Amino acid sequence: MDFDGGKRVFNRLGPNQQTDNRNQKVCYHWRAGNCTRFPCPFLHRELSAPANGTASSKRPYGFAADDQRSTAARRGGGSNFNTWGRGGGRGGNAINNNNNIINRGVVARKDKICNFWTQGSCSFGERCRFLHSWCTGGFAMLTQLEGHQKVVSGIALPVGSDKLYTGSRDQTVRVWDCQSGQCAGVINLSGEVGCMLSEGPWMFVGLPNLVKAWNVQTSAELSLNGPVGQVYSLVVGNDLLFAGTQDGNILAWKYNAATNCFEPAASLQGHTSAVVTLVVGANRLYSGSMDKSIRVWNLENLQCLQTLTDHNDVVMSVLCWDQFLLSCSLDKTIKVWAATDSGNLEVTYTHSEEHGLLTLCGMHDLESKPVLLCSCNDNTVRAYDLPSFSERGKIYAKQEIRSIHVGPNIFFTGDGTGEVRVWQWLADQSATTTTPA
């Protein structure tokens, strides 16, 4: 959804336009940043762009997963293959943290939150070798919302609404007043919440064996039957609601305004295990599964066009950015996919982490520069500039962060303890929050 009016933006994943010298080949190991051959028989540079000026800057720009696009965002410039990962990747950018400057000297702090500080009882104060902050880099925590008893599995902020909705495996949806930060209501459900999605006036909640739909304007409530097992992912594309389910199917419904209900439209089959992530872009549906694969579906005829099998563990999240598809997995990698001349997707860059990755979320900072938020299973969220993968900062939590959702100039995280935190970008990148839990 678009926070400036709810218009859906589909980003293109078009073929690579750089085809001016087909007798020369670019080293794909160099593109991935790991070529060890010297001298290498292939090019360690990109082929020059064609003279007709078909540049990537003409492609739409933005994050399809959150459907954000603005004129200001275009100032960040387009992306091409030779810029991926050039910022050094993980740890490639030094992060200014005022907690590291102690008594005009530098204390080498460990990359870990001080457990005593979280309990308000650290006796070392500024001399402590562990972090006394929930984040490093250019973030600040505005507030924390407490009430859920288990992991937060979904966060939604309807366009134009002053209410935030959060869902949890404690079988509740909580409604929060955005002005006061107080819980305005609790909805008890019949099962664990697997995911949430806000689209127009509708709020969708994935539950075991069904999708619950509420119209936040009319208070109408519908139950969409058909799923087998837990519903893990939801997305809207081409006027269809898609749900990824535990049995590996993707179910689709179409809204009938005359009857005010969602009617079953299709069942997309192919995955052999649970479908845990969905995203729409460029008239395509992308699905990631516990079967370690990503499937590409045509939104017009709902046929599978391609199966991507480069990950070797569960594909946890997929995201469209510019003309690229990004995916993350428990195999500790983020892969960047680009379309070849044939239209098929291939990996053009792989970013490696020390821990498994859980979810991806894209947003823009205060200068409209694109930033990728990556949740890892070491209880952190890492922020990277795109396309360089220069590290911008890190967020820490008590348990794994399973949900990230972007709002206007803020974003939300939900962790395994049931806590929801609200964050904002800082104009002064040296400031951090130091409020204990």
Coordinates of C-alpha atoms in Angstrom, one line a residue:
M1 CA 0.0 0.0 0.0
D2 CA 1.1 3.6 -0.7
F3 CA 1.0 5.9 2.3
D4 CA 0.3 8.8 -0.1
G5 CA -3.0 7.5 -1.4
G6 CA -3.0 3.7 -1.5
K7 CA -2.0 3.3 -5.2
R8 CA -0.2 0.0 -5.9
V9 CA 3.1 0.3 -7.6
F10 CA 4.4 -2.7 -9.5
N11 CA 8.1 -2.5 -10.1
R12 CA 9.7 -3.9 -13.3
L13 CA 12.0 -6.9 -13.4
G14 CA 12.9 -6.4 -17.1
P15 CA 15.7 -8.0 -19.0
N16 CA 19.2 -6.5 -18.7
Q17 CA 19.6 -3.9 -21.4
Q18 CA 23.4 -4.0 -21.4
T19 CA 24.1 -6.0 -24.6
D20 CA 26.5 -3.8 -26.6
N21 CA 29.4 -6.3 -26.8
R22 CA 28.2 -9.9 -26.8
N23 CA 31.6 -11.3 -27.6
Q24 CA 32.9 -10.3 -24.2
K25 CA 31.7 -11.9 -21.0
V26 CA 31.7 -10.4 -17.5
C27 CA 33.1 -12.7 -14.8
Y28 CA 30.2 -13.7 -12.6
H29 CA 32.5 -14.6 -9.8
W30 CA 33.6 -10.9 -9.9
R31 CA 30.0 -9.8 -9.8
A32 CA 29.5 -11.9 -6.7
G33 CA 32.7 -10.4 -5.2
N34 CA 34.6 -13.7 -4.9
C35 CA 36.8 -14.1 -8.0
T36 CA 40.1 -15.7 -7.1
R37 CA 41.6 -16.1 -10.7
F38 CA 44.6 -13.9 -11.7
P39 CA 44.7 -13.1 -14.4
C40 CA 41.1 -13.7 -15.0
P41 CA 40.1 -14.4 -18.7
F42 CA 36.8 -12.6 -18.2
L43 CA 36.0 -8.9 -17.7
H44 CA 36.1 -7.4 -14.2
R45 CA 33.8 -4.5 -15.2
E46 CA 30.4 -4.2 -16.7
L47 CA 29.9 -3.9 -20.4
S48 CA 29.2 -0.3 -21.4
A49 CA 25.6 0.8 -21.8
P50 CA 24.1 1.0 -25.3
A51 CA 24.3 4.3 -27.1
N52 CA 20.5 4.6 -27.4
G53 CA 20.4 5.6 -23.7
T54 CA 18.1 2.8 -22.4
A55 CA 19.2 3.4 -18.9
S56 CA 18.0 1.8 -15.7
S57 CA 17.0 5.2 -14.4
K58 CA 13.9 4.9 -16.6
R59 CA 12.6 2.0 -14.6
P60 CA 10.2 2.5 -11.8
Y61 CA 11.8 2.9 -8.4
G62 CA 10.7 1.8 -5.0
F63 CA 9.8 -1.1 -2.8
A64 CA 7.0 -3.3 -4.2
A65 CA 6.6 -5.1 -0.9
D66 CA 5.5 -1.9 0.8
D67 CA 4.3 -0.2 -2.4
Q68 CA 6.2 3.0 -1.6
R69 CA 7.3 5.3 -4.4
S70 CA 8.0 9.0 -4.4
T71 CA 9.6 11.6 -6.7
A72 CA 12.2 12.3 -4.0
A73 CA 13.1 8.6 -3.9
R74 CA 14.4 8.8 -7.5
R75 CA 17.1 11.1 -6.4
G76 CA 18.8 8.1 -4.9
G77 CA 19.6 7.0 -8.5
G78 CA 19.1 3.7 -10.3
S79 CA 21.2 0.5 -9.7
N80 CA 23.3 -1.6 -12.0
F81 CA 25.1 -4.9 -11.4
N82 CA 28.5 -3.4 -10.7
T83 CA 27.3 -1.4 -7.6
W84 CA 25.9 -4.3 -5.6
G85 CA 28.0 -4.9 -2.5
R86 CA 30.6 -2.2 -3.3
G87 CA 30.1 -0.7 0.2
G88 CA 31.8 -3.6 1.8
G89 CA 28.8 -5.5 2.9
R90 CA 28.5 -6.5 6.6
G91 CA 30.8 -4.3 8.6
G92 CA 31.9 -2.4 5.5
N93 CA 30.8 1.0 6.9
A94 CA 31.9 2.3 10.3
I95 CA 28.9 3.3 12.4
N96 CA 29.3 6.3 14.7
N97 CA 28.1 5.5 18.1
N98 CA 28.4 8.0 20.9
N99 CA 28.4 5.2 23.4
N100 CA 31.8 4.2 22.3
I101 CA 33.4 7.5 23.4
I102 CA 34.2 7.3 27.1
N103 CA 36.2 9.9 29.0
R104 CA 37.7 11.2 25.8
G105 CA 39.0 7.6 25.1
V106 CA 37.6 4.8 23.0
V107 CA 36.2 1.7 24.6
A108 CA 35.9 -1.3 22.3
R109 CA 32.4 -2.4 23.0
K110 CA 31.3 -5.9 22.4
D111 CA 28.5 -6.4 19.8
K112 CA 26.1 -7.4 22.5
I113 CA 23.5 -5.8 24.8
C114 CA 24.5 -5.6 28.5
N115 CA 22.0 -7.9 30.3
F116 CA 22.5 -5.9 33.5
W117 CA 21.7 -2.7 31.7
T118 CA 18.4 -4.1 30.4
Q119 CA 17.4 -4.8 34.0
G120 CA 18.6 -1.3 35.1
S121 CA 21.3 -2.6 37.3
C122 CA 24.7 -2.3 35.5
S123 CA 27.2 -0.9 37.9
F124 CA 29.9 -0.2 35.3
G125 CA 27.9 2.6 33.7
E126 CA 29.8 4.2 30.7
R127 CA 32.8 1.9 31.5
C128 CA 30.8 -1.2 30.6
R129 CA 32.2 -3.2 27.7
F130 CA 28.8 -4.1 26.5
L131 CA 26.2 -2.0 24.7
H132 CA 23.9 0.3 26.7
S133 CA 21.6 0.9 23.8
W134 CA 18.9 -0.9 21.8
C135 CA 20.4 0.3 18.5
T136 CA 23.5 1.7 16.8
G137 CA 23.5 4.1 13.9
G138 CA 20.8 6.6 12.9
F139 CA 17.8 5.2 14.7
A140 CA 15.8 6.2 17.8
M141 CA 13.2 4.2 19.6
L142 CA 10.1 6.3 20.1
T143 CA 8.2 3.9 22.3
Q144 CA 7.5 0.2 23.0
L145 CA 4.1 -1.4 23.0
E146 CA 3.6 -4.2 25.5
G147 CA 0.7 -6.6 25.8
H148 CA 1.2 -9.6 23.6
Q149 CA 2.4 -12.8 25.4
K150 CA 4.0 -14.6 22.4
V151 CA 5.9 -13.7 19.2
V152 CA 4.5 -10.9 17.1
S153 CA 3.8 -12.4 13.7
G154 CA 2.0 -9.5 12.0
I155 CA 1.9 -5.7 12.0
A156 CA -0.4 -3.5 9.9
L157 CA -1.1 0.2 9.7
P158 CA -4.1 1.0 7.4
V159 CA -3.7 4.0 5.2
G160 CA -5.1 7.2 6.8
S161 CA -5.9 5.4 10.0
D162 CA -4.9 6.5 13.5
K163 CA -4.8 2.8 14.7
L164 CA -2.0 0.3 14.5
Y165 CA -2.9 -3.5 14.4
T166 CA -0.6 -6.2 15.7
G167 CA -1.1 -9.9 15.6
S168 CA 0.5 -12.6 17.7
R169 CA 0.8 -16.3 18.2
D170 CA -1.0 -15.7 21.5
Q171 CA -4.2 -15.8 19.4
T172 CA -5.0 -12.1 19.7
V173 CA -4.9 -9.0 17.5
R174 CA -4.3 -5.8 19.5
V175 CA -5.4 -2.4 18.3
W176 CA -3.2 0.6 19.4
D177 CA -4.0 4.3 19.4
C178 CA -1.2 6.0 17.4
Q179 CA -1.6 9.2 19.3
S180 CA -1.4 7.9 22.8
G181 CA 0.4 4.6 22.3
Q182 CA -2.2 2.9 24.4
C183 CA -3.9 -0.4 23.6
A184 CA -7.4 0.5 22.4
G185 CA -8.8 -3.0 22.1
V186 CA -8.0 -6.7 22.0
I187 CA -9.6 -9.1 19.5
N188 CA -9.5 -12.8 20.7
L189 CA -9.2 -15.3 17.8
S190 CA -9.6 -19.0 17.4
G191 CA -5.9 -19.7 16.6
E192 CA -2.4 -18.3 16.2
V193 CA -1.9 -15.3 13.9
G194 CA 0.5 -16.3 11.1
C195 CA 0.5 -13.0 9.2
M196 CA -1.5 -9.7 8.7
L197 CA -2.2 -7.5 5.7
S198 CA -3.9 -4.1 5.3
E199 CA -5.3 -3.3 1.9
G200 CA -7.7 -0.5 1.3
P201 CA -10.5 -0.7 3.9
W202 CA -9.8 -4.4 4.6
M203 CA -7.7 -6.0 7.3
F204 CA -6.7 -9.6 6.6
V205 CA -5.4 -12.0 9.3
G206 CA -3.9 -15.4 8.5
L207 CA -5.1 -18.1 10.9
P208 CA -5.1 -21.9 10.9
N209 CA -7.3 -23.1 8.1
L210 CA -8.8 -19.7 7.2
V211 CA -8.3 -16.0 6.6
K212 CA -10.2 -13.6 8.6
A213 CA -11.2 -10.3 6.9
W214 CA -12.4 -7.1 8.6
N215 CA -13.6 -4.0 7.0
V216 CA -12.3 -1.2 9.3
Q217 CA -14.7 1.3 7.8
T218 CA -18.0 -0.7 8.1
S219 CA -17.0 -3.3 10.7
A220 CA -18.0 -6.1 8.4
E221 CA -16.4 -9.4 9.2
L222 CA -15.8 -12.3 6.8
S223 CA -14.2 -15.7 7.0
L224 CA -12.3 -17.0 3.9
N225 CA -12.3 -20.8 4.1
G226 CA -10.1 -23.1 2.1
P227 CA -6.6 -23.0 3.5
V228 CA -5.2 -26.2 4.9
G229 CA -3.1 -25.5 8.0
Q230 CA -1.6 -22.2 9.1
V231 CA -1.7 -19.2 6.7
Y232 CA 1.8 -17.8 6.8
S233 CA 1.7 -15.0 4.1
L234 CA -0.7 -12.7 2.4
V235 CA -0.4 -10.3 -0.5
V236 CA -2.7 -8.5 -3.0
G237 CA -2.1 -8.3 -6.7
N238 CA -4.2 -7.9 -9.9
D239 CA -7.3 -7.6 -7.8
L240 CA -6.7 -10.9 -6.1
L241 CA -5.9 -11.8 -2.5
F242 CA -3.3 -14.5 -2.3
A243 CA -2.5 -16.6 0.8
G244 CA 0.5 -18.9 1.3
T245 CA -0.5 -21.9 3.4
Q246 CA 1.1 -24.7 5.4
D247 CA 0.4 -27.4 2.9
G248 CA 2.4 -25.6 0.1
N249 CA -0.5 -24.2 -1.8
I250 CA -1.2 -20.6 -2.7
L251 CA -5.0 -19.8 -2.6
A252 CA -6.5 -16.8 -4.4
W253 CA -9.8 -15.0 -3.8
K254 CA -11.5 -12.2 -5.7
Y255 CA -13.7 -9.6 -4.1
N256 CA -17.3 -9.5 -5.4
A257 CA -18.7 -6.0 -4.7
A258 CA -22.3 -7.1 -5.5
T259 CA -22.3 -9.8 -2.8
N260 CA -19.7 -8.1 -0.5
C261 CA -17.7 -11.2 -0.2
F262 CA -14.4 -12.8 -1.4
E263 CA -15.0 -15.7 -3.8
P264 CA -12.4 -18.4 -4.4
A265 CA -10.6 -17.8 -7.7
A266 CA -7.7 -20.2 -7.9
S267 CA -5.2 -22.6 -6.2
L268 CA -1.6 -22.3 -7.2
Q269 CA 0.2 -25.6 -6.7
G270 CA 3.9 -26.5 -7.0
H271 CA 5.6 -25.9 -3.7
T272 CA 6.2 -29.1 -1.7
S273 CA 6.2 -27.4 1.7
A274 CA 4.8 -24.3 3.5
V275 CA 4.7 -21.0 1.6
V276 CA 6.0 -18.5 4.1
T277 CA 6.5 -15.3 2.0
L278 CA 4.8 -13.7 -0.9
V279 CA 5.4 -10.4 -2.9
V280 CA 4.0 -8.9 -6.1
G281 CA 5.9 -6.9 -8.7
A282 CA 6.1 -6.4 -12.4
N283 CA 2.9 -8.4 -13.0
R284 CA 4.5 -11.4 -11.2
L285 CA 3.8 -13.1 -8.0
Y286 CA 6.9 -14.4 -6.1
S287 CA 6.6 -17.1 -3.5
G288 CA 9.2 -18.4 -1.0
S289 CA 8.8 -21.7 0.7
M290 CA 10.2 -24.1 3.3
D291 CA 11.0 -26.3 0.4
K292 CA 14.0 -23.9 -0.2
S293 CA 12.7 -22.6 -3.5
I294 CA 11.2 -19.4 -5.0
R295 CA 8.5 -19.7 -7.6
V296 CA 7.7 -17.0 -10.1
W297 CA 4.0 -16.8 -11.2
N298 CA 2.3 -14.9 -14.0
L299 CA -0.4 -12.8 -12.5
E300 CA -2.5 -12.9 -15.6
N301 CA -2.9 -16.7 -16.1
L302 CA -1.5 -17.8 -12.7
Q303 CA 1.0 -20.2 -14.3
C304 CA 4.4 -20.8 -12.8
L305 CA 7.1 -19.3 -15.1
Q306 CA 10.3 -20.3 -13.2
T307 CA 11.5 -22.0 -10.1
L308 CA 14.6 -20.6 -8.3
T309 CA 16.6 -23.1 -6.3
D310 CA 19.8 -21.3 -5.4
H311 CA 19.1 -21.1 -1.6
N312 CA 19.9 -24.3 0.4
D313 CA 17.6 -23.6 3.3
V314 CA 14.1 -22.2 4.0
V315 CA 13.4 -19.0 2.0
M316 CA 12.0 -16.7 4.7
S317 CA 11.3 -13.5 2.8
V318 CA 11.2 -12.0 -0.7
L319 CA 11.2 -8.3 -1.7
C320 CA 11.1 -6.3 -5.0
W321 CA 13.4 -3.3 -5.3
D322 CA 14.0 -1.4 -8.5
Q323 CA 14.4 -4.0 -11.3
F324 CA 15.7 -6.6 -8.8
L325 CA 14.2 -9.3 -6.6
L326 CA 15.8 -9.8 -3.2
S327 CA 15.4 -13.0 -1.1
C328 CA 16.7 -14.1 2.3
S329 CA 17.0 -17.5 3.8
L330 CA 18.0 -19.5 6.9
D331 CA 21.1 -20.4 4.8
K332 CA 22.6 -17.0 6.0
T333 CA 22.4 -15.3 2.7
I334 CA 20.6 -12.5 0.9
K335 CA 20.4 -13.0 -2.8
V336 CA 19.9 -10.4 -5.4
W337 CA 18.2 -11.6 -8.6
A338 CA 18.1 -9.9 -12.0
A339 CA 16.4 -10.8 -15.3
T340 CA 18.6 -12.0 -18.1
D341 CA 17.9 -11.3 -21.8
S342 CA 15.6 -14.3 -21.9
G343 CA 13.6 -12.9 -19.0
N344 CA 14.6 -15.5 -16.5
L345 CA 16.0 -14.5 -13.1
E346 CA 19.5 -15.3 -12.1
V347 CA 21.5 -14.4 -9.0
T348 CA 23.7 -11.3 -9.6
Y349 CA 24.9 -10.8 -6.1
T350 CA 25.0 -12.7 -2.8
H351 CA 25.4 -11.1 0.6
S352 CA 26.4 -13.4 3.5
E353 CA 25.6 -13.0 7.2
E354 CA 26.9 -14.9 10.2
H355 CA 23.3 -15.9 11.1
G356 CA 20.2 -17.0 9.4
L357 CA 17.9 -14.4 8.1
L358 CA 14.2 -14.1 8.9
T359 CA 12.6 -11.1 7.1
L360 CA 13.4 -8.3 4.7
C361 CA 11.8 -4.9 4.6
G362 CA 12.6 -1.9 2.4
M363 CA 12.1 1.8 3.2
H364 CA 13.7 5.2 2.6
D365 CA 15.6 7.3 5.1
L366 CA 15.1 11.0 5.7
E367 CA 17.1 11.8 2.6
S368 CA 15.0 9.4 0.5
K369 CA 17.8 7.0 0.1
P370 CA 16.8 3.3 -0.1
V371 CA 17.6 1.2 3.0
L372 CA 17.2 -2.6 3.5
L373 CA 16.2 -3.8 7.0
C374 CA 17.2 -7.4 7.6
S375 CA 16.1 -9.4 10.6
C376 CA 18.6 -12.1 11.7
N377 CA 18.1 -15.0 14.2
D378 CA 20.7 -13.5 16.5
N379 CA 18.0 -11.1 17.8
T380 CA 19.1 -8.2 15.6
V381 CA 18.0 -6.2 12.6
R382 CA 20.7 -4.9 10.3
A383 CA 20.2 -1.8 8.1
Y384 CA 22.0 -1.6 4.8
D385 CA 22.2 1.1 2.1
L386 CA 21.1 -0.2 -1.3
P387 CA 22.7 -1.2 -3.6
S388 CA 26.1 -1.0 -1.8
F389 CA 25.1 -3.0 1.3
S390 CA 27.1 -0.5 3.4
E391 CA 26.0 -1.0 7.0
R392 CA 23.9 1.8 8.4
G393 CA 23.1 0.5 11.8
K394 CA 21.7 -2.3 13.9
I395 CA 18.7 -2.8 16.2
Y396 CA 18.8 -5.3 19.1
A397 CA 16.0 -7.2 20.7
K398 CA 15.4 -9.6 23.5
Q399 CA 14.3 -12.3 21.1
E400 CA 14.2 -12.8 17.3
I401 CA 12.3 -10.0 15.4
R402 CA 9.8 -11.7 13.2
S403 CA 7.8 -8.7 11.9
I404 CA 8.9 -5.4 10.4
H405 CA 6.4 -2.9 9.0
V406 CA 7.0 0.5 7.5
G407 CA 4.9 3.6 8.3
P408 CA 5.2 7.2 7.3
N409 CA 8.7 8.2 8.4
I410 CA 8.7 5.5 11.1
F411 CA 8.9 1.7 11.2
F412 CA 7.7 -1.0 13.6
T413 CA 9.4 -4.2 14.9
G414 CA 7.8 -7.1 16.7
D415 CA 9.9 -9.8 18.5
G416 CA 9.5 -13.2 20.1
T417 CA 8.7 -11.8 23.6
G418 CA 5.5 -10.1 22.2
E419 CA 7.0 -6.6 22.4
V420 CA 6.3 -4.1 19.6
R421 CA 8.8 -1.2 19.2
V422 CA 8.4 2.0 17.2
W423 CA 11.5 3.5 15.5
Q424 CA 12.3 6.6 13.6
W425 CA 15.3 7.8 11.6
L426 CA 17.4 10.5 13.1
A427 CA 18.7 13.6 11.3
D428 CA 21.6 13.5 13.7
Q429 CA 23.1 10.1 13.0
S430 CA 25.3 10.2 16.1
A431 CA 22.3 10.0 18.5
T432 CA 21.0 6.7 19.8
T433 CA 18.4 5.6 22.3
T434 CA 19.6 4.4 25.7
T435 CA 16.4 3.7 27.6
P436 CA 16.5 0.3 29.3
A437 CA 13.6 -2.0 29.0

